[in-house]
Amino acid sequence: MSTPRLSSKLDALPATLDMIAGFDPSSIATALARGGARGALAVGSGGSVVAAEYFLRCRDSLGFGLTSVATPMQVVTDHFALASTPVWLFSAGGDNPDVSAAAKAAIDRGCRDINIVTRNAAGAAAALVSKCGGHVHVVPVADEKDGYLATHSLLSMTASLLMASAMVSRESVASPSPLEVISARLAASRNPGERIRLAEKWQGIRKSDTLVIAGDTLLRPVACLLDTSFWEASICPVQTTDLRNLAHGRHAWFHHRTDETVLLALTGSSSRSTWRAIEGALPEGLRRVSIDYGTCGRLANILGLIDGLAVIEAVGDVLSIDPGKPGIGEFGRAIYDDRSLETLAHELPASVRHKRAAIAKADSAPPENLSLLTICSARFQDLEQALVGGVVFDYDGTIVSTEDRFKVPDQAIIDQLVRLHRLGVKIGIATGRGGSAGDDLRKVLPPDVLPSIIIGYYNGGHIRTADVDIDLDPPAANPAIAATVTWLNKQDELFLEKTFKARPVQICIDRHRLRYPFRFALDVARCPQIESGEVRISESGHSFDIIPSSSTKTTVVEAIRSVAGDGKGVLCFGDSGSSSGNDHALLSHAYGISVGEVCGAPNGCWSLFGSTITGPTALLRALSALVASSSGEIRLDVSALKLDRQ
């Protein structure tokens, strides 16, 4: 044989299978079941991506939610939140910088259910997962050194998932048992006669040939193993697709390169008829091999992986290549050991990720000269150095959550407002609401605090102190708002239900009453008062506000600044910081802090905690960090926020 390194690894696989027979997969089963109907993200690179694909097959066969397979780089650079998504990392040693980067990124993206399947409990990635309260699933291997291609770790990971899936399915175990079937397949694949037969089957393949793998979609783990290993061992070029996608143009390769192509069809009960139709139409001289795996279930896929390893060995023998030690250039180790992805993960703390996501949403370009991390660090430094004389808050989504906006604020928030007032901090509230905000505050704030709190009702269109009931002191009617109400009443096509709140200086329209809420701003642009600039539209989390152009929440900021004292900064908190949000102007400055959306401008609105901690929860953490220094000055103790800024 020409494959001594790979062959020795494959010969020893039964020892790992024996260890699996005594392994308790209940922790993996528990984590699998916990994911249930939720979507999941499986992460792997190199040989471990095969285990990730097998994990997908297990979840699919159990009827669980959609599973995506990603590389570590995708996990680091993607934007979507992972708070409700279980993340599964697969890594034999768990020590390469890429899997560590993926672990950190998943944590920073808010993942609350992170798992790693590995043979190495002491790996760097396992340490990160364990530290954040995740789950480390250590699987046994007889040989801790896989060699160049994944062998023992791959068998251990997939067989452990097979056993765990059987637990979750609660179906009775067939006889012979799955492990007995796997053992028999391993033994057959190591039989000298079978190895010779398989090598003869692949005898005609050349290094210059292209191997096209066309597979049943339920056999993705097997196709992935072959694709990955053929490339990694530099056996020959590979193109992988499914059987029907092959028919959409890729068949042209067979026409032009019939003599330079080998087709491997991986089929099952659902794809046999498709393969028969394709095979019957193929050029006569095209070399082809087909392997059928019945229902393509969990056990069948592991048998396919064993067969795949045998094929890799056989083709390596034909071409005099040892896939277990094919030889790599001097640059290969440098590429593998590169830590740039790990560095990038550390340069993307939650606040930077949040801003990157907003930039992506706006499809705008970040600054070329300054990194977002640099801008973020400078912003935190400004906040840290500020002498705080006043604080201005949005109300809905900030002091109270959007869901609980009809309730009074939590006592913990009230306690912080009172504490800051006693410390001499001037407090303002800039809200799109009318008198209900003041009504609720008067229910929970001490009477002596109320006269000192300035409230800008109707997005700053009516300024009064919190002790004043504006139902008894309403704002004067704005003619442009009245004219806009008249116009809206004639626009039946805009509404599912033409009901909105028309106040003297503001119109409030709930999103759910609109026929096309996402184009509402465009639809009302033809309103004469909007065209003339007399009124403008702004958004909050649940509604659109139409207000006089002179109304702005920054009016409250100016009122607080005038009484905060010379040289004192005014911090501003809100949740609708996007470019169209009604807190955008309030937050787009050095002392603005979003507890919700941020805008796509690099130097615009930022958050402290990213998208993982928002609303009153984020506000409470920030307020708790506003403390008096030894000299009596109020500062934001950024260190108390426990932000990951590195």
PDB file of C-alpha atoms in Angstrom, residues 320-540:
ATOM      1  CA  SER A 320       0.821   6.931  -4.804  1.00  0.00           C
ATOM      2  CA  ILE A 321      -0.333   9.682  -2.429  1.00  0.00           C
ATOM      3  CA  ASP A 322      -0.632   9.127   1.307  1.00  0.00           C
ATOM      4  CA  PRO A 323      -3.646  11.284   2.259  1.00  0.00           C
ATOM      5  CA  GLY A 324      -2.541  10.985   5.878  1.00  0.00           C
ATOM      6  CA  LYS A 325       0.728  12.726   5.025  1.00  0.00           C
ATOM      7  CA  PRO A 326       0.564  14.267   1.551  1.00  0.00           C
ATOM      8  CA  GLY A 327       3.228  16.867   2.239  1.00  0.00           C
ATOM      9  CA  ILE A 328       2.609  20.588   2.520  1.00  0.00           C
ATOM     10  CA  GLY A 329       4.654  23.643   1.631  1.00  0.00           C
ATOM     11  CA  GLU A 330       6.617  25.552   4.240  1.00  0.00           C
ATOM     12  CA  PHE A 331       3.978  28.280   4.077  1.00  0.00           C
ATOM     13  CA  GLY A 332       1.222  25.863   5.098  1.00  0.00           C
ATOM     14  CA  ARG A 333       1.962  25.922   8.822  1.00  0.00           C
ATOM     15  CA  ALA A 334       2.145  29.723   8.784  1.00  0.00           C
ATOM     16  CA  ILE A 335      -1.271  29.907   7.144  1.00  0.00           C
ATOM     17  CA  TYR A 336      -2.795  27.443   9.619  1.00  0.00           C
ATOM     18  CA  ASP A 337      -1.289  29.177  12.651  1.00  0.00           C
ATOM     19  CA  ASP A 338      -2.286  32.689  11.537  1.00  0.00           C
ATOM     20  CA  ARG A 339      -4.254  34.447  14.278  1.00  0.00           C
ATOM     21  CA  SER A 340      -5.834  37.216  12.211  1.00  0.00           C
ATOM     22  CA  LEU A 341      -9.356  35.840  12.668  1.00  0.00           C
ATOM     23  CA  GLU A 342      -8.865  35.631  16.420  1.00  0.00           C
ATOM     24  CA  THR A 343      -7.582  39.222  16.368  1.00  0.00           C
ATOM     25  CA  LEU A 344     -10.629  40.308  14.382  1.00  0.00           C
ATOM     26  CA  ALA A 345     -12.961  38.618  16.889  1.00  0.00           C
ATOM     27  CA  HIS A 346     -11.332  40.641  19.678  1.00  0.00           C
ATOM     28  CA  GLU A 347     -11.723  43.812  17.615  1.00  0.00           C
ATOM     29  CA  LEU A 348     -15.480  43.239  17.406  1.00  0.00           C
ATOM     30  CA  PRO A 349     -16.919  43.691  20.893  1.00  0.00           C
ATOM     31  CA  ALA A 350     -20.695  43.899  21.155  1.00  0.00           C
ATOM     32  CA  SER A 351     -20.901  47.654  20.568  1.00  0.00           C
ATOM     33  CA  VAL A 352     -18.755  47.474  17.422  1.00  0.00           C
ATOM     34  CA  ARG A 353     -20.742  44.497  16.129  1.00  0.00           C
ATOM     35  CA  HIS A 354     -23.934  46.486  16.683  1.00  0.00           C
ATOM     36  CA  LYS A 355     -22.577  49.402  14.679  1.00  0.00           C
ATOM     37  CA  ARG A 356     -21.297  47.115  11.901  1.00  0.00           C
ATOM     38  CA  ALA A 357     -24.754  45.558  11.619  1.00  0.00           C
ATOM     39  CA  ALA A 358     -26.334  49.023  11.289  1.00  0.00           C
ATOM     40  CA  ILE A 359     -23.785  49.992   8.625  1.00  0.00           C
ATOM     41  CA  ALA A 360     -24.560  46.759   6.754  1.00  0.00           C
ATOM     42  CA  LYS A 361     -28.294  47.428   7.033  1.00  0.00           C
ATOM     43  CA  ALA A 362     -27.801  50.898   5.579  1.00  0.00           C
ATOM     44  CA  ASP A 363     -25.361  49.450   3.029  1.00  0.00           C
ATOM     45  CA  SER A 364     -23.047  52.344   3.769  1.00  0.00           C
ATOM     46  CA  ALA A 365     -19.272  52.314   3.923  1.00  0.00           C
ATOM     47  CA  PRO A 366     -17.308  52.525   7.191  1.00  0.00           C
ATOM     48  CA  PRO A 367     -14.533  55.125   7.385  1.00  0.00           C
ATOM     49  CA  GLU A 368     -11.284  54.153   5.683  1.00  0.00           C
ATOM     50  CA  ASN A 369      -8.904  55.988   7.983  1.00  0.00           C
ATOM     51  CA  LEU A 370     -10.323  55.054  11.394  1.00  0.00           C
ATOM     52  CA  SER A 371     -11.452  51.605  12.405  1.00  0.00           C
ATOM     53  CA  LEU A 372     -14.786  51.230  14.162  1.00  0.00           C
ATOM     54  CA  LEU A 373     -12.916  49.924  17.195  1.00  0.00           C
ATOM     55  CA  THR A 374     -10.902  53.160  17.297  1.00  0.00           C
ATOM     56  CA  ILE A 375     -14.073  55.252  17.060  1.00  0.00           C
ATOM     57  CA  CYS A 376     -15.728  53.109  19.738  1.00  0.00           C
ATOM     58  CA  SER A 377     -12.741  53.414  22.091  1.00  0.00           C
ATOM     59  CA  ALA A 378     -12.644  57.185  21.638  1.00  0.00           C
ATOM     60  CA  ARG A 379     -16.360  57.399  22.369  1.00  0.00           C
ATOM     61  CA  PHE A 380     -16.004  55.378  25.564  1.00  0.00           C
ATOM     62  CA  GLN A 381     -13.087  57.570  26.555  1.00  0.00           C
ATOM     63  CA  ASP A 382     -15.216  60.691  26.080  1.00  0.00           C
ATOM     64  CA  LEU A 383     -17.934  59.171  28.258  1.00  0.00           C
ATOM     65  CA  GLU A 384     -15.419  58.144  30.888  1.00  0.00           C
ATOM     66  CA  GLN A 385     -13.927  61.625  31.112  1.00  0.00           C
ATOM     67  CA  ALA A 386     -17.211  63.552  31.110  1.00  0.00           C
ATOM     68  CA  LEU A 387     -18.299  65.434  34.219  1.00  0.00           C
ATOM     69  CA  VAL A 388     -21.980  64.577  34.219  1.00  0.00           C
ATOM     70  CA  GLY A 389     -24.312  67.397  35.135  1.00  0.00           C
ATOM     71  CA  GLY A 390     -27.497  66.159  33.503  1.00  0.00           C
ATOM     72  CA  VAL A 391     -29.191  63.170  31.910  1.00  0.00           C
ATOM     73  CA  VAL A 392     -31.980  63.163  29.312  1.00  0.00           C
ATOM     74  CA  PHE A 393     -34.065  60.066  28.615  1.00  0.00           C
ATOM     75  CA  ASP A 394     -36.432  58.879  25.966  1.00  0.00           C
ATOM     76  CA  TYR A 395     -39.384  57.150  27.622  1.00  0.00           C
ATOM     77  CA  ASP A 396     -40.899  54.230  25.642  1.00  0.00           C
ATOM     78  CA  GLY A 397     -38.262  51.581  24.960  1.00  0.00           C
ATOM     79  CA  THR A 398     -35.835  53.243  27.347  1.00  0.00           C
ATOM     80  CA  ILE A 399     -37.304  53.941  30.784  1.00  0.00           C
ATOM     81  CA  VAL A 400     -40.035  51.371  30.107  1.00  0.00           C
ATOM     82  CA  SER A 401     -39.857  48.573  27.548  1.00  0.00           C
ATOM     83  CA  THR A 402     -41.961  48.858  24.417  1.00  0.00           C
ATOM     84  CA  GLU A 403     -43.949  45.814  25.537  1.00  0.00           C
ATOM     85  CA  ASP A 404     -44.589  47.319  28.991  1.00  0.00           C
ATOM     86  CA  ARG A 405     -45.134  50.911  27.898  1.00  0.00           C
ATOM     87  CA  PHE A 406     -48.561  50.990  29.513  1.00  0.00           C
ATOM     88  CA  LYS A 407     -47.058  50.148  32.903  1.00  0.00           C
ATOM     89  CA  VAL A 408     -45.178  52.405  35.310  1.00  0.00           C
ATOM     90  CA  PRO A 409     -41.363  52.132  35.297  1.00  0.00           C
ATOM     91  CA  ASP A 410     -39.687  49.394  37.319  1.00  0.00           C
ATOM     92  CA  GLN A 411     -38.770  50.405  40.839  1.00  0.00           C
ATOM     93  CA  ALA A 412     -35.067  49.818  40.146  1.00  0.00           C
ATOM     94  CA  ILE A 413     -35.146  52.530  37.441  1.00  0.00           C
ATOM     95  CA  ILE A 414     -37.045  54.895  39.732  1.00  0.00           C
ATOM     96  CA  ASP A 415     -34.524  54.321  42.519  1.00  0.00           C
ATOM     97  CA  GLN A 416     -31.691  55.283  40.167  1.00  0.00           C
ATOM     98  CA  LEU A 417     -33.473  58.462  39.038  1.00  0.00           C
ATOM     99  CA  VAL A 418     -34.030  59.472  42.631  1.00  0.00           C
ATOM    100  CA  ARG A 419     -30.412  58.670  43.520  1.00  0.00           C
ATOM    101  CA  LEU A 420     -29.107  60.807  40.683  1.00  0.00           C
ATOM    102  CA  HIS A 421     -31.440  63.649  41.627  1.00  0.00           C
ATOM    103  CA  ARG A 422     -30.152  63.558  45.210  1.00  0.00           C
ATOM    104  CA  LEU A 423     -26.590  63.714  43.824  1.00  0.00           C
ATOM    105  CA  GLY A 424     -27.476  66.929  42.006  1.00  0.00           C
ATOM    106  CA  VAL A 425     -27.825  65.551  38.482  1.00  0.00           C
ATOM    107  CA  LYS A 426     -30.438  67.409  36.420  1.00  0.00           C
ATOM    108  CA  ILE A 427     -32.956  65.072  34.776  1.00  0.00           C
ATOM    109  CA  GLY A 428     -34.948  65.526  31.597  1.00  0.00           C
ATOM    110  CA  ILE A 429     -37.304  63.294  29.648  1.00  0.00           C
ATOM    111  CA  ALA A 430     -37.897  63.677  25.918  1.00  0.00           C
ATOM    112  CA  THR A 431     -40.837  61.577  24.817  1.00  0.00           C
ATOM    113  CA  GLY A 432     -43.166  61.170  21.893  1.00  0.00           C
ATOM    114  CA  ARG A 433     -45.976  60.641  24.370  1.00  0.00           C
ATOM    115  CA  GLY A 434     -48.489  63.094  25.641  1.00  0.00           C
ATOM    116  CA  GLY A 435     -49.589  63.445  29.250  1.00  0.00           C
ATOM    117  CA  SER A 436     -49.539  59.706  30.055  1.00  0.00           C
ATOM    118  CA  ALA A 437     -45.773  59.792  30.628  1.00  0.00           C
ATOM    119  CA  GLY A 438     -46.130  62.482  33.283  1.00  0.00           C
ATOM    120  CA  ASP A 439     -49.130  60.696  34.803  1.00  0.00           C
ATOM    121  CA  ASP A 440     -47.098  57.509  35.278  1.00  0.00           C
ATOM    122  CA  LEU A 441     -44.078  59.323  36.699  1.00  0.00           C
ATOM    123  CA  ARG A 442     -46.230  61.147  39.222  1.00  0.00           C
ATOM    124  CA  LYS A 443     -47.411  57.753  40.479  1.00  0.00           C
ATOM    125  CA  VAL A 444     -43.922  56.553  41.347  1.00  0.00           C
ATOM    126  CA  LEU A 445     -41.573  59.510  41.884  1.00  0.00           C
ATOM    127  CA  PRO A 446     -41.397  61.350  45.241  1.00  0.00           C
ATOM    128  CA  PRO A 447     -43.335  64.650  45.083  1.00  0.00           C
ATOM    129  CA  ASP A 448     -40.249  66.711  45.922  1.00  0.00           C
ATOM    130  CA  VAL A 449     -38.408  65.335  42.867  1.00  0.00           C
ATOM    131  CA  LEU A 450     -41.120  66.085  40.295  1.00  0.00           C
ATOM    132  CA  PRO A 451     -40.719  69.908  39.998  1.00  0.00           C
ATOM    133  CA  SER A 452     -37.057  69.523  39.030  1.00  0.00           C
ATOM    134  CA  ILE A 453     -37.634  67.058  36.159  1.00  0.00           C
ATOM    135  CA  ILE A 454     -38.178  68.640  32.743  1.00  0.00           C
ATOM    136  CA  ILE A 455     -40.370  66.708  30.303  1.00  0.00           C
ATOM    137  CA  GLY A 456     -40.521  67.437  26.593  1.00  0.00           C
ATOM    138  CA  TYR A 457     -43.856  65.959  25.531  1.00  0.00           C
ATOM    139  CA  TYR A 458     -44.754  65.281  21.889  1.00  0.00           C
ATOM    140  CA  ASN A 459     -41.083  64.897  20.869  1.00  0.00           C
ATOM    141  CA  GLY A 460     -40.126  68.139  22.524  1.00  0.00           C
ATOM    142  CA  GLY A 461     -43.094  70.122  21.240  1.00  0.00           C
ATOM    143  CA  HIS A 462     -44.417  70.968  24.728  1.00  0.00           C
ATOM    144  CA  ILE A 463     -41.984  71.528  27.620  1.00  0.00           C
ATOM    145  CA  ARG A 464     -43.211  71.294  31.211  1.00  0.00           C
ATOM    146  CA  THR A 465     -41.932  70.015  34.549  1.00  0.00           C
ATOM    147  CA  ALA A 466     -43.064  66.595  35.737  1.00  0.00           C
ATOM    148  CA  ASP A 467     -45.351  67.978  38.460  1.00  0.00           C
ATOM    149  CA  VAL A 468     -47.563  69.645  35.822  1.00  0.00           C
ATOM    150  CA  ASP A 469     -50.552  67.770  34.433  1.00  0.00           C
ATOM    151  CA  ILE A 470     -50.580  68.850  30.792  1.00  0.00           C
ATOM    152  CA  ASP A 471     -54.210  67.864  30.421  1.00  0.00           C
ATOM    153  CA  LEU A 472     -54.770  71.048  32.451  1.00  0.00           C
ATOM    154  CA  ASP A 473     -52.053  72.947  30.589  1.00  0.00           C
ATOM    155  CA  PRO A 474     -52.192  71.708  26.967  1.00  0.00           C
ATOM    156  CA  PRO A 475     -50.094  73.050  24.095  1.00  0.00           C
ATOM    157  CA  ALA A 476     -51.539  75.474  21.563  1.00  0.00           C
ATOM    158  CA  ALA A 477     -52.778  73.859  18.351  1.00  0.00           C
ATOM    159  CA  ASN A 478     -50.309  73.905  15.472  1.00  0.00           C
ATOM    160  CA  PRO A 479     -51.989  74.850  12.145  1.00  0.00           C
ATOM    161  CA  ALA A 480     -49.696  72.623  10.068  1.00  0.00           C
ATOM    162  CA  ILE A 481     -50.556  69.597  12.218  1.00  0.00           C
ATOM    163  CA  ALA A 482     -54.278  70.352  11.880  1.00  0.00           C
ATOM    164  CA  ALA A 483     -53.901  70.575   8.085  1.00  0.00           C
ATOM    165  CA  THR A 484     -52.006  67.259   8.026  1.00  0.00           C
ATOM    166  CA  VAL A 485     -54.823  65.603   9.978  1.00  0.00           C
ATOM    167  CA  THR A 486     -57.285  66.811   7.340  1.00  0.00           C
ATOM    168  CA  TRP A 487     -55.067  65.372   4.582  1.00  0.00           C
ATOM    169  CA  LEU A 488     -54.647  62.001   6.333  1.00  0.00           C
ATOM    170  CA  ASN A 489     -58.386  61.638   6.793  1.00  0.00           C
ATOM    171  CA  LYS A 490     -58.725  61.563   3.004  1.00  0.00           C
ATOM    172  CA  GLN A 491     -56.070  58.844   2.479  1.00  0.00           C
ATOM    173  CA  ASP A 492     -58.091  55.677   3.044  1.00  0.00           C
ATOM    174  CA  GLU A 493     -55.643  53.590   0.978  1.00  0.00           C
ATOM    175  CA  LEU A 494     -52.865  54.080   3.548  1.00  0.00           C
ATOM    176  CA  PHE A 495     -54.702  52.387   6.379  1.00  0.00           C
ATOM    177  CA  LEU A 496     -55.974  48.994   7.398  1.00  0.00           C
ATOM    178  CA  GLU A 497     -57.823  50.836  10.129  1.00  0.00           C
ATOM    179  CA  LYS A 498     -57.979  54.619   9.846  1.00  0.00           C
ATOM    180  CA  THR A 499     -57.530  55.380  13.500  1.00  0.00           C
ATOM    181  CA  PHE A 500     -54.768  57.638  14.801  1.00  0.00           C
ATOM    182  CA  LYS A 501     -54.159  60.029  17.658  1.00  0.00           C
ATOM    183  CA  ALA A 502     -54.331  63.657  16.589  1.00  0.00           C
ATOM    184  CA  ARG A 503     -53.008  66.011  19.232  1.00  0.00           C
ATOM    185  CA  PRO A 504     -52.413  69.772  19.045  1.00  0.00           C
ATOM    186  CA  VAL A 505     -48.715  69.367  18.167  1.00  0.00           C
ATOM    187  CA  GLN A 506     -48.396  65.738  17.102  1.00  0.00           C
ATOM    188  CA  ILE A 507     -50.032  62.935  15.133  1.00  0.00           C
ATOM    189  CA  CYS A 508     -49.290  59.413  16.341  1.00  0.00           C
ATOM    190  CA  ILE A 509     -50.054  56.454  14.048  1.00  0.00           C
ATOM    191  CA  ASP A 510     -49.588  52.867  15.205  1.00  0.00           C
ATOM    192  CA  ARG A 511     -47.693  50.691  12.728  1.00  0.00           C
ATOM    193  CA  HIS A 512     -50.197  47.855  12.892  1.00  0.00           C
ATOM    194  CA  ARG A 513     -52.973  50.123  11.589  1.00  0.00           C
ATOM    195  CA  LEU A 514     -51.110  50.865   8.364  1.00  0.00           C
ATOM    196  CA  ARG A 515     -51.486  48.886   5.139  1.00  0.00           C
ATOM    197  CA  TYR A 516     -47.811  49.275   4.168  1.00  0.00           C
ATOM    198  CA  PRO A 517     -45.874  50.408   7.255  1.00  0.00           C
ATOM    199  CA  PHE A 518     -42.448  50.039   5.639  1.00  0.00           C
ATOM    200  CA  ARG A 519     -43.285  52.533   2.901  1.00  0.00           C
ATOM    201  CA  PHE A 520     -45.399  54.899   4.993  1.00  0.00           C
ATOM    202  CA  ALA A 521     -42.745  57.626   5.056  1.00  0.00           C
ATOM    203  CA  LEU A 522     -42.666  57.562   1.261  1.00  0.00           C
ATOM    204  CA  ASP A 523     -46.449  57.479   0.969  1.00  0.00           C
ATOM    205  CA  VAL A 524     -46.931  60.615   3.086  1.00  0.00           C
ATOM    206  CA  ALA A 525     -44.120  62.527   1.399  1.00  0.00           C
ATOM    207  CA  ARG A 526     -46.724  64.031  -0.955  1.00  0.00           C
ATOM    208  CA  CYS A 527     -48.612  65.616   1.949  1.00  0.00           C
ATOM    209  CA  PRO A 528     -48.385  69.423   1.342  1.00  0.00           C
ATOM    210  CA  GLN A 529     -47.210  70.139   4.882  1.00  0.00           C
ATOM    211  CA  ILE A 530     -44.415  67.555   4.582  1.00  0.00           C
ATOM    212  CA  GLU A 531     -43.472  68.781   1.107  1.00  0.00           C
ATOM    213  CA  SER A 532     -43.181  72.340   2.427  1.00  0.00           C
ATOM    214  CA  GLY A 533     -41.120  71.257   5.432  1.00  0.00           C
ATOM    215  CA  GLU A 534     -43.647  72.520   7.970  1.00  0.00           C
ATOM    216  CA  VAL A 535     -43.947  69.073   9.533  1.00  0.00           C
ATOM    217  CA  ARG A 536     -41.736  65.974   9.508  1.00  0.00           C
ATOM    218  CA  ILE A 537     -42.132  62.283  10.259  1.00  0.00           C
ATOM    219  CA  SER A 538     -40.135  60.235  12.754  1.00  0.00           C
ATOM    220  CA  GLU A 539     -40.321  56.606  13.884  1.00  0.00           C
ATOM    221  CA  SER A 540     -40.343  54.817  17.195  1.00  0.00           C
TER     222      SER A 540
END
